[in-house]
Amino acid sequence: MNRTLEYQITEKEQGFSVKQYLKSKGYSTQNMIQLKKDEDCVLVNHAPAYMTHRMAAGDLLTIYITEESSSEKILPVELPLDIVYEDKDLMVINKPAGMPIHPSMNNYDNSVANALAWYFRERGIPFVFRCINRLDRDTSGLTIIAKHYVSAGMLSRMLSAEAPSGSTEQEQNIPGSDIRHKGIRRQYLAIVRGFVTPASGIITAPLGRKPGSVIERVVDFEHGENAVTHYRVLEEKNGHSLVSLELETGRTHQIRIHMKYLGFPLIGDYLYNPDMEYIGRQALHSYRLSFTHPITGEAMEFMAPLPDDMQKVLSPSQLL
């Protein structure tokens, strides 16, 4: 994967070192370490430059991002891919339920990673698999794939920003900073049995591992990590509620545990509520993602419709 980025230095930015400037654009320390490995990756006015080089107004800073190898342990497999969006820096994919994000012991050749390895091999493009917002195997919907290490670093920082509108105090002190890790808004749709009360609210309950289990999580006020979920009931049909949820934090199984804690676990959840009467997997769908493009600064928003198996739960014909 090769990507060339060019930045024209303005009067407001003159005097910045290359390092300061890239940091203001959201490049991580690891990104800059990677760039320094090849002197031809960072150029000022077409000449190799150190990270300490001070730039003047009108200078052209060129960044070459190069990756010649692919993820070696991911087997390319021809699998259906629903690509919602793709550019030189990232992809957004609508993942079906039942498809893991990455290979594991029991899912060696049926994951999103396998499908993408095939997709890029067929195009002769080296590709390292970097998924940003990983979904559980049985959760459907939108997920972001970074196409190179710079966009991956920026998107990962955006995802980990629990306060979507803020940056760190240190970053705010960088003159002219337009850091783009302002958070990735992740909105989900879920179905629970019964009518949720109250109909909207904020669930604040820290999460930790369940003792004796590698997979399961529980609410743990003593040792758990901070976890916050906003929810709102959208409609009530057939004895079920369709709930919109937005993550403020991104802990493992956060929505599944928080809704169970509220008293309304997701139907079809084999771990936390094996209510399989109407659906055979947790009724959870990542339906909307919105974020600022890490490279261009453009506002991005994507939506994926409710999948058929979840729609059927809310359909009157389901009860016949």
PDB file of N, CA and C in Angstrom, residues 31 65 88-90 132 145-156 158 293-295:
ATOM      1  N   ASN A  31       3.707   6.653  14.338  1.00  0.00           N
ATOM      2  CA  ASN A  31       3.708   6.999  12.908  1.00  0.00           C
ATOM      3  C   ASN A  31       5.015   7.646  12.508  1.00  0.00           C
ATOM      4  N   ILE A  65       4.004   7.244   2.372  1.00  0.00           N
ATOM      5  CA  ILE A  65       3.663   6.100   3.209  1.00  0.00           C
ATOM      6  C   ILE A  65       3.776   4.858   2.341  1.00  0.00           C
ATOM      7  N   LYS A  88      -8.399   6.129  -0.559  1.00  0.00           N
ATOM      8  CA  LYS A  88      -6.997   5.733  -0.438  1.00  0.00           C
ATOM      9  C   LYS A  88      -6.563   5.499   1.006  1.00  0.00           C
ATOM     10  N   ASP A  89      -7.387   5.927   1.971  1.00  0.00           N
ATOM     11  CA  ASP A  89      -6.978   5.884   3.374  1.00  0.00           C
ATOM     12  C   ASP A  89      -7.783   4.920   4.235  1.00  0.00           C
ATOM     13  N   LEU A  90      -9.023   4.644   3.838  1.00  0.00           N
ATOM     14  CA  LEU A  90      -9.873   3.816   4.687  1.00  0.00           C
ATOM     15  C   LEU A  90     -10.994   3.178   3.888  1.00  0.00           C
ATOM     16  N   ILE A 132     -10.618  -0.935  12.861  1.00  0.00           N
ATOM     17  CA  ILE A 132     -10.647   0.100  13.898  1.00  0.00           C
ATOM     18  C   ILE A 132     -11.698  -0.185  14.968  1.00  0.00           C
ATOM     19  N   ILE A 145     -12.065   0.067   8.290  1.00  0.00           N
ATOM     20  CA  ILE A 145     -10.782  -0.557   8.028  1.00  0.00           C
ATOM     21  C   ILE A 145      -9.803   0.534   7.587  1.00  0.00           C
ATOM     22  N   ALA A 146      -8.649   0.628   8.256  1.00  0.00           N
ATOM     23  CA  ALA A 146      -7.614   1.570   7.842  1.00  0.00           C
ATOM     24  C   ALA A 146      -6.750   0.926   6.764  1.00  0.00           C
ATOM     25  N   LYS A 147      -6.347   1.700   5.767  1.00  0.00           N
ATOM     26  CA  LYS A 147      -5.597   1.142   4.645  1.00  0.00           C
ATOM     27  C   LYS A 147      -4.092   1.371   4.739  1.00  0.00           C
ATOM     28  N   HIS A 148      -3.646   2.136   5.737  1.00  0.00           N
ATOM     29  CA  HIS A 148      -2.209   2.273   5.976  1.00  0.00           C
ATOM     30  C   HIS A 148      -1.994   2.674   7.429  1.00  0.00           C
ATOM     31  N   TYR A 149      -0.730   2.656   7.856  1.00  0.00           N
ATOM     32  CA  TYR A 149      -0.462   2.818   9.282  1.00  0.00           C
ATOM     33  C   TYR A 149      -0.738   4.229   9.807  1.00  0.00           C
ATOM     34  N   VAL A 150      -0.683   5.236   8.942  1.00  0.00           N
ATOM     35  CA  VAL A 150      -0.968   6.594   9.408  1.00  0.00           C
ATOM     36  C   VAL A 150      -2.464   6.764   9.682  1.00  0.00           C
ATOM     37  N   SER A 151      -3.306   6.377   8.734  1.00  0.00           N
ATOM     38  CA  SER A 151      -4.753   6.485   8.970  1.00  0.00           C
ATOM     39  C   SER A 151      -5.169   5.584  10.129  1.00  0.00           C
ATOM     40  N   ALA A 152      -4.506   4.427  10.276  1.00  0.00           N
ATOM     41  CA  ALA A 152      -4.821   3.527  11.391  1.00  0.00           C
ATOM     42  C   ALA A 152      -4.525   4.197  12.728  1.00  0.00           C
ATOM     43  N   GLY A 153      -3.376   4.853  12.815  1.00  0.00           N
ATOM     44  CA  GLY A 153      -3.027   5.530  14.060  1.00  0.00           C
ATOM     45  C   GLY A 153      -3.993   6.639  14.406  1.00  0.00           C
ATOM     46  N   MET A 154      -4.359   7.428  13.404  1.00  0.00           N
ATOM     47  CA  MET A 154      -5.286   8.537  13.641  1.00  0.00           C
ATOM     48  C   MET A 154      -6.670   8.034  14.037  1.00  0.00           C
ATOM     49  N   LEU A 155      -7.174   7.041  13.308  1.00  0.00           N
ATOM     50  CA  LEU A 155      -8.511   6.518  13.589  1.00  0.00           C
ATOM     51  C   LEU A 155      -8.560   5.833  14.953  1.00  0.00           C
ATOM     52  N   SER A 156      -7.484   5.150  15.327  1.00  0.00           N
ATOM     53  CA  SER A 156      -7.450   4.493  16.626  1.00  0.00           C
ATOM     54  C   SER A 156      -7.495   5.519  17.751  1.00  0.00           C
ATOM     55  N   MET A 158      -8.893   8.455  17.496  1.00  0.00           N
ATOM     56  CA  MET A 158     -10.255   8.975  17.481  1.00  0.00           C
ATOM     57  C   MET A 158     -11.198   8.043  18.228  1.00  0.00           C
ATOM     58  N   HIS A 293     -12.810  12.642   8.593  1.00  0.00           N
ATOM     59  CA  HIS A 293     -11.814  11.874   7.846  1.00  0.00           C
ATOM     60  C   HIS A 293     -10.419  12.230   8.364  1.00  0.00           C
ATOM     61  N   PRO A 294      -9.618  11.225   8.731  1.00  0.00           N
ATOM     62  CA  PRO A 294      -8.333  11.513   9.370  1.00  0.00           C
ATOM     63  C   PRO A 294      -7.343  12.254   8.493  1.00  0.00           C
ATOM     64  N   ILE A 295      -7.447  12.140   7.189  1.00  0.00           N
ATOM     65  CA  ILE A 295      -6.492  12.787   6.284  1.00  0.00           C
ATOM     66  C   ILE A 295      -7.056  14.066   5.680  1.00  0.00           C
TER      67      ILE A 295
END
